[in-house]
CSV table of C-alpha atoms in Angstrom, one decimal:
chain,number,residue,atom,x,y,z
Z,165,MET,CA,-10.6,17.4,-74.0
Z,166,ALA,CA,-9.7,19.6,-77.0
Z,167,GLY,CA,-13.3,20.6,-77.3
Z,168,ALA,CA,-13.5,21.6,-73.7
Z,169,ALA,CA,-10.4,23.8,-74.0
Z,170,ALA,CA,-12.0,25.5,-77.1
Z,171,ALA,CA,-15.2,26.0,-75.1
Z,172,ILE,CA,-13.2,27.7,-72.3
Z,173,ARG,CA,-11.4,30.0,-74.8
Z,174,SER,CA,-14.6,31.0,-76.4
Z,175,CYS,CA,-16.0,32.2,-73.1
Z,176,PHE,CA,-13.1,34.6,-72.5
Z,177,PRO,CA,-12.2,36.1,-75.9
Z,178,SER,CA,-11.1,39.4,-74.4
Z,179,VAL,CA,-8.8,38.1,-71.7
Z,180,GLN,CA,-5.1,38.6,-72.6
Z,181,PRO,CA,-2.2,37.0,-70.9
Z,182,ARG,CA,-1.7,38.6,-67.5
Z,183,GLN,CA,1.2,41.1,-67.2
Z,184,PRO,CA,2.9,41.7,-63.9
Z,185,PRO,CA,1.1,44.4,-62.0
Z,186,GLY,CA,2.6,47.8,-61.9
Z,187,ASP,CA,1.0,50.2,-59.5
Z,188,GLY,CA,-1.8,49.7,-57.0
Z,189,ALA,CA,-4.5,50.5,-59.6
Z,190,ALA,CA,-3.2,47.9,-62.0
Z,191,LYS,CA,-3.2,45.3,-59.3
Z,192,LEU,CA,-6.8,46.1,-58.4
Z,193,ALA,CA,-7.8,45.8,-62.0
Z,194,THR,CA,-6.1,42.4,-62.2
Z,195,LEU,CA,-7.9,41.2,-59.1
Z,196,ARG,CA,-11.3,42.2,-60.5
Z,197,ALA,CA,-10.6,40.4,-63.7
Z,198,LEU,CA,-9.6,37.2,-61.9
Z,199,ARG,CA,-12.7,37.4,-59.8
Z,200,LEU,CA,-14.8,37.7,-63.0
Z,201,GLN,CA,-13.1,34.7,-64.4
Z,202,SER,CA,-13.8,32.7,-61.3
Z,203,GLU,CA,-17.5,33.7,-61.5
Z,204,GLY,CA,-17.6,32.9,-65.2
Z,205,LEU,CA,-16.4,29.4,-64.5
Z,206,GLN,CA,-19.5,28.7,-62.5
Z,207,GLY,CA,-21.7,29.4,-65.5
Z,208,LEU,CA,-19.3,27.6,-67.9
Z,209,ARG,CA,-20.0,24.3,-66.3
Z,210,LEU,CA,-23.7,24.8,-67.0
Z,211,ARG,CA,-23.2,25.8,-70.6
Z,212,ALA,CA,-20.5,23.4,-71.7
Z,213,ASN,CA,-19.8,19.8,-71.0
Z,214,VAL,CA,-16.5,20.5,-69.2
Z,215,PRO,CA,-15.1,17.6,-67.2
Z,216,ARG,CA,-15.1,18.2,-63.4
Z,217,ARG,CA,-11.4,17.5,-63.0
Z,218,LEU,CA,-10.4,20.2,-65.6
Z,219,LEU,CA,-12.8,22.7,-64.1
Z,220,ALA,CA,-11.4,22.1,-60.6
Z,221,ARG,CA,-7.8,22.7,-61.9
Z,222,ILE,CA,-8.9,25.9,-63.6
Z,223,SER,CA,-10.7,27.1,-60.5
Z,224,ALA,CA,-7.6,26.4,-58.3
Z,225,ALA,CA,-5.3,28.3,-60.7
Z,226,VAL,CA,-7.7,31.3,-60.7
Z,227,ALA,CA,-8.0,31.2,-56.9
Z,228,GLU,CA,-4.2,31.1,-56.5
Z,229,GLU,CA,-3.7,34.1,-58.8
Z,230,ALA,CA,-6.4,36.0,-56.9
Z,231,GLU,CA,-4.7,35.3,-53.6
Z,232,ALA,CA,-1.4,36.4,-55.0
Z,233,ALA,CA,-2.9,39.7,-56.3
Z,234,GLU,CA,-4.6,40.4,-52.9
Z,235,ALA,CA,-1.3,39.9,-51.1
Z,236,ALA,CA,0.5,42.2,-53.5
Z,237,GLU,CA,-2.1,44.9,-53.1
Z,238,ALA,CA,-1.9,44.6,-49.3
Z,239,ALA,CA,1.9,44.9,-49.4
Z,240,ALA,CA,1.7,47.9,-51.6
Z,241,GLN,CA,-0.7,49.6,-49.2
Z,242,GLU,CA,1.5,48.8,-46.2
Z,243,GLY,CA,4.5,50.3,-48.1
Z,244,ASP,CA,2.6,53.6,-48.4
Z,245,GLN,CA,2.3,54.0,-44.7
Z,246,GLU,CA,4.8,55.9,-42.6
Z,247,PRO,CA,6.9,53.8,-40.3
Z,248,VAL,CA,5.8,54.0,-36.6
Z,249,ALA,CA,8.7,55.0,-34.3
Z,250,ASP,CA,9.5,52.3,-31.8
Z,251,ILE,CA,9.7,54.2,-28.5
Z,252,ALA,CA,9.4,51.1,-26.3
Z,253,GLY,CA,13.1,50.7,-26.2
Z,254,GLU,CA,13.7,54.4,-25.3
Z,255,SER,CA,14.8,54.7,-21.6
Z,256,ARG,CA,14.1,57.7,-19.5
Z,257,PRO,CA,17.1,59.1,-17.6
Z,258,ASN,CA,17.2,58.1,-14.0
Z,259,THR,CA,15.7,60.8,-11.8
Z,260,LYS,CA,15.3,58.7,-8.7
Z,261,LEU,CA,17.4,59.8,-5.7
Z,262,TYR,CA,18.4,57.8,-2.6
Z,263,PHE,CA,18.2,59.6,0.8
Z,264,GLY,CA,20.1,57.9,3.5
Z,265,ASN,CA,20.9,58.5,7.2
Z,266,LEU,CA,17.4,60.0,7.7
Z,267,PRO,CA,16.3,60.7,11.3
Z,268,TYR,CA,13.9,58.0,12.4
Z,269,ASN,CA,11.2,60.5,13.0
Z,270,CYS,CA,11.4,61.9,9.5
Z,271,ASP,CA,8.4,60.8,7.4
Z,272,SER,CA,7.7,61.3,3.7
Z,273,ALA,CA,5.9,64.6,4.3
Z,274,GLN,CA,8.8,66.1,6.2
Z,275,LEU,CA,11.3,64.9,3.7
Z,276,ALA,CA,9.3,66.4,0.9
Z,277,GLY,CA,9.3,69.7,2.8
Z,278,ILE,CA,13.1,69.8,2.9
Z,279,ILE,CA,13.4,69.0,-0.8
Z,280,GLN,CA,10.8,71.6,-1.9
Z,281,GLU,CA,13.2,74.4,-0.9
Z,282,PHE,CA,15.2,73.5,-3.9
Z,283,ALA,CA,12.9,71.6,-6.4
Z,284,THR,CA,9.5,70.0,-6.5
Z,285,PRO,CA,9.6,66.2,-6.1
Z,286,GLU,CA,7.2,63.9,-8.0
Z,287,MET,CA,7.2,61.2,-5.4
Z,288,VAL,CA,8.7,60.8,-1.9
Z,289,GLU,CA,8.8,57.5,0.0
Z,290,VAL,CA,10.4,56.8,3.3
Z,291,LEU,CA,10.8,53.0,3.9
Z,292,TYR,CA,9.5,51.3,7.1
Z,293,ASP,CA,10.2,48.0,8.7
Z,294,LYS,CA,7.2,45.8,8.0
Z,295,ASP,CA,7.3,44.1,11.4
Z,296,THR,CA,8.0,47.0,13.7
Z,297,GLY,CA,6.6,49.9,11.7
Z,298,ARG,CA,9.8,51.8,12.4
Z,299,SER,CA,11.5,53.9,9.8
Z,300,ARG,CA,14.5,52.2,8.3
Z,301,GLY,CA,16.4,55.5,8.1
Z,302,PHE,CA,16.3,55.9,4.3
Z,303,GLY,CA,14.0,56.6,1.4
Z,304,PHE,CA,13.6,57.3,-2.3
Z,305,VAL,CA,12.6,60.5,-4.1
Z,306,THR,CA,11.7,60.8,-7.8
Z,307,MET,CA,12.3,64.2,-9.4
Z,308,SER,CA,11.1,65.5,-12.7
Z,309,SER,CA,14.4,66.3,-14.3
Z,310,LEU,CA,18.1,65.6,-14.0
Z,311,GLU,CA,18.6,69.3,-13.3
Z,312,ASP,CA,16.4,69.1,-10.3
Z,313,CYS,CA,18.3,66.0,-9.2
Z,314,GLU,CA,21.6,67.8,-9.4
Z,315,ARG,CA,20.2,70.8,-7.5
Z,316,VAL,CA,18.9,68.6,-4.7
Z,317,ILE,CA,22.1,66.6,-4.4
Z,318,ASN,CA,24.3,69.7,-4.3
Z,319,ASN,CA,22.3,71.3,-1.6
Z,320,LEU,CA,21.2,68.3,0.6
Z,321,ASP,CA,24.0,65.8,0.4
Z,322,GLY,CA,25.8,66.2,3.8
Z,323,PHE,CA,23.2,68.6,5.0
Z,324,GLN,CA,22.7,68.4,8.8
Z,325,TYR,CA,19.1,67.6,9.6
Z,326,SER,CA,18.0,66.8,13.2
Z,327,GLY,CA,21.5,66.0,14.1
Z,328,ARG,CA,22.2,63.7,11.1
Z,329,ALA,CA,24.2,64.3,7.9
Z,330,LEU,CA,22.0,63.3,5.0
Z,331,ARG,CA,23.3,61.1,2.3
Z,332,VAL,CA,21.8,62.0,-1.1
Z,333,ASN,CA,22.8,60.4,-4.5
Z,334,PHE,CA,21.3,58.8,-7.6
Z,335,SER,CA,19.6,55.6,-6.7
Z,336,ASP,CA,21.5,53.6,-9.4
Z,337,LYS,CA,24.9,55.2,-8.6
Z,338,PRO,CA,25.8,54.5,-4.9
Z,339,LYS,CA,28.8,56.4,-3.8
Z,340,PRO,CA,31.5,55.2,-1.3
Z,341,LYS,CA,30.5,55.7,2.3
Z,342,ASP,CA,32.3,58.6,3.8
Z,343,PRO,CA,32.3,59.0,7.6
Z,344,LEU,CA,28.9,60.4,8.6
Z,345,TYR,CA,30.5,62.7,11.1
Z,346,PRO,CA,34.1,63.9,10.6
Z,347,GLU,CA,36.1,62.9,13.6
Z,348,SER,CA,39.6,63.2,15.0
Z,349,GLU,CA,41.5,61.8,18.0
Z,350,ASN,CA,41.0,65.1,19.8
Z,351,LYS,CA,37.4,64.3,20.8
Z,352,LEU,CA,35.3,65.7,23.6
Z,353,PHE,CA,32.2,64.3,25.3
Z,354,VAL,CA,29.5,66.9,25.9
Z,355,GLY,CA,26.8,65.9,28.3
Z,356,ASN,CA,23.7,67.4,29.9
Z,357,LEU,CA,22.6,69.0,26.7
Z,358,SER,CA,19.3,70.7,26.2
Z,359,TRP,CA,16.9,68.7,24.0
Z,360,SER,CA,16.9,71.5,21.5
Z,361,VAL,CA,20.7,71.4,20.9
Z,362,THR,CA,21.8,70.3,17.5
Z,363,ALA,CA,25.2,69.7,15.8
Z,364,GLU,CA,25.0,73.2,14.4
Z,365,SER,CA,24.5,74.5,17.9
Z,366,LEU,CA,27.6,72.7,19.2
Z,367,ILE,CA,29.7,73.9,16.3
Z,368,GLN,CA,28.7,77.5,17.0
Z,369,ALA,CA,29.4,77.2,20.7
Z,370,PHE,CA,32.8,75.5,20.3
Z,371,GLN,CA,34.3,77.1,17.3
Z,372,ASP,CA,35.6,80.1,19.2
Z,373,TYR,CA,38.3,77.8,20.8
Z,374,GLY,CA,39.7,76.3,17.6
Z,375,GLU,CA,39.0,74.5,14.4
Z,376,VAL,CA,36.0,72.1,14.9
Z,377,VAL,CA,36.5,69.1,12.7
Z,378,GLY,CA,33.1,67.7,13.4
Z,379,ALA,CA,30.3,67.7,16.0
Z,380,ARG,CA,27.2,65.6,16.5
Z,381,VAL,CA,24.3,65.1,18.9
Z,382,ILE,CA,23.2,61.5,19.6
Z,383,PHE,CA,19.5,60.8,19.0
Z,384,ASP,CA,17.3,58.0,20.1
Z,385,GLY,CA,16.6,55.6,17.3
Z,386,ASP,CA,13.0,54.8,18.4
Z,387,THR,CA,11.7,58.3,19.3
Z,388,GLY,CA,14.0,60.5,17.3
Z,389,ARG,CA,14.6,62.6,20.4
Z,390,SER,CA,18.0,63.8,21.6
Z,391,ARG,CA,19.6,61.7,24.2
Z,392,GLY,CA,21.1,64.8,25.8
Z,393,TYR,CA,24.7,64.3,24.9
Z,394,GLY,CA,27.1,64.6,21.9
Z,395,PHE,CA,30.7,64.8,20.7
Z,396,VAL,CA,32.9,67.6,19.4
Z,397,CYS,CA,36.3,67.0,17.6
Z,398,TYR,CA,39.1,69.5,17.2
Z,399,SER,CA,42.0,69.5,14.8
Z,400,THR,CA,44.6,69.8,17.6
Z,401,LYS,CA,45.0,68.6,21.2
Z,402,SER,CA,45.6,72.1,22.5
Z,403,GLU,CA,42.3,73.4,21.0
Z,404,MET,CA,40.5,70.5,22.6
Z,405,GLU,CA,42.0,71.2,26.0
Z,406,ALA,CA,41.2,74.9,25.8
Z,407,ALA,CA,37.6,74.2,24.9
Z,408,MET,CA,37.2,71.7,27.8
Z,409,ARG,CA,38.7,74.2,30.2
Z,410,GLU,CA,36.6,77.1,29.1
Z,411,LEU,CA,33.2,75.6,28.4
Z,412,ASP,CA,32.8,72.9,31.1
Z,413,GLY,CA,29.8,74.1,33.2
Z,414,LYS,CA,28.8,76.8,30.8
Z,415,GLU,CA,25.2,77.1,29.7
Z,416,LEU,CA,24.0,76.2,26.2
Z,417,GLU,CA,20.3,76.8,25.5
Z,418,GLY,CA,19.4,76.7,29.2
Z,419,ARG,CA,21.5,73.8,30.5
Z,420,ALA,CA,25.0,73.7,31.9
Z,421,MET,CA,27.2,71.5,29.8
Z,422,ARG,CA,29.4,68.7,31.3
Z,423,ILE,CA,32.5,68.3,29.2
Z,424,SER,CA,35.2,65.7,29.4
Z,425,LEU,CA,37.5,63.7,27.2
Z,426,ALA,CA,35.7,61.2,25.1
Z,427,LEU,CA,36.1,57.5,26.1
Z,428,GLY,CA,39.6,56.3,25.2
Z,429,LYS,CA,41.0,59.8,25.5
Z,430,ARG,CA,41.5,59.9,29.3
Z,431,SER,CA,45.2,58.9,29.4
């Protein structure tokens, strides 16, 4: 055994005890030296009568050192790289809007046309019933920025469109439901309306007789067409009575209106 050890030492006279590697270049040099030692062991077995068991232990030790050196070098190279920013967790601000109380005949293209007066939408989708194919009366619109969202909400929330007051808010921030049509107990029924009359038309026709709290035209849910009647509410009873007295039988957009107290107001 002593002779085998001497034979091994004589084969590597220039190899000094390994020092801990400093920088990347030193680690590479160490790795090369270890590989040379490993290659030298293969020839050593041919030149000297070294027991297999000893040679196996030496080969294992050299392989272990080589593996450790490679790992150290790989770690050093990884440390030189700039860290990659993790953007997966970054969340984009919500720019999706909810549009409610849409007329049933309003499709995505029509809704986009309304919005484009104030900002350009990225995506517009009116939802439909999968069984009947009928609009469900609401949809979603994705804008490109929060500023566009605010502009659309400020201009279209409560906007009268085809006799309906639109509801517009951020899709993840539902707001309390206010009455769609402001009403009061001083309420008139207005019949025999022209198909072209809207809530705005009623307000314009009735506002000369007092403060109009709210007005609406009733539309058919299936066709989206006016049913030919609506309601007008005043702030006081005297205003309501004056309007009924003066406007009953008067023409509005080609038809003579029939005006009476709304149901429940006949006493």
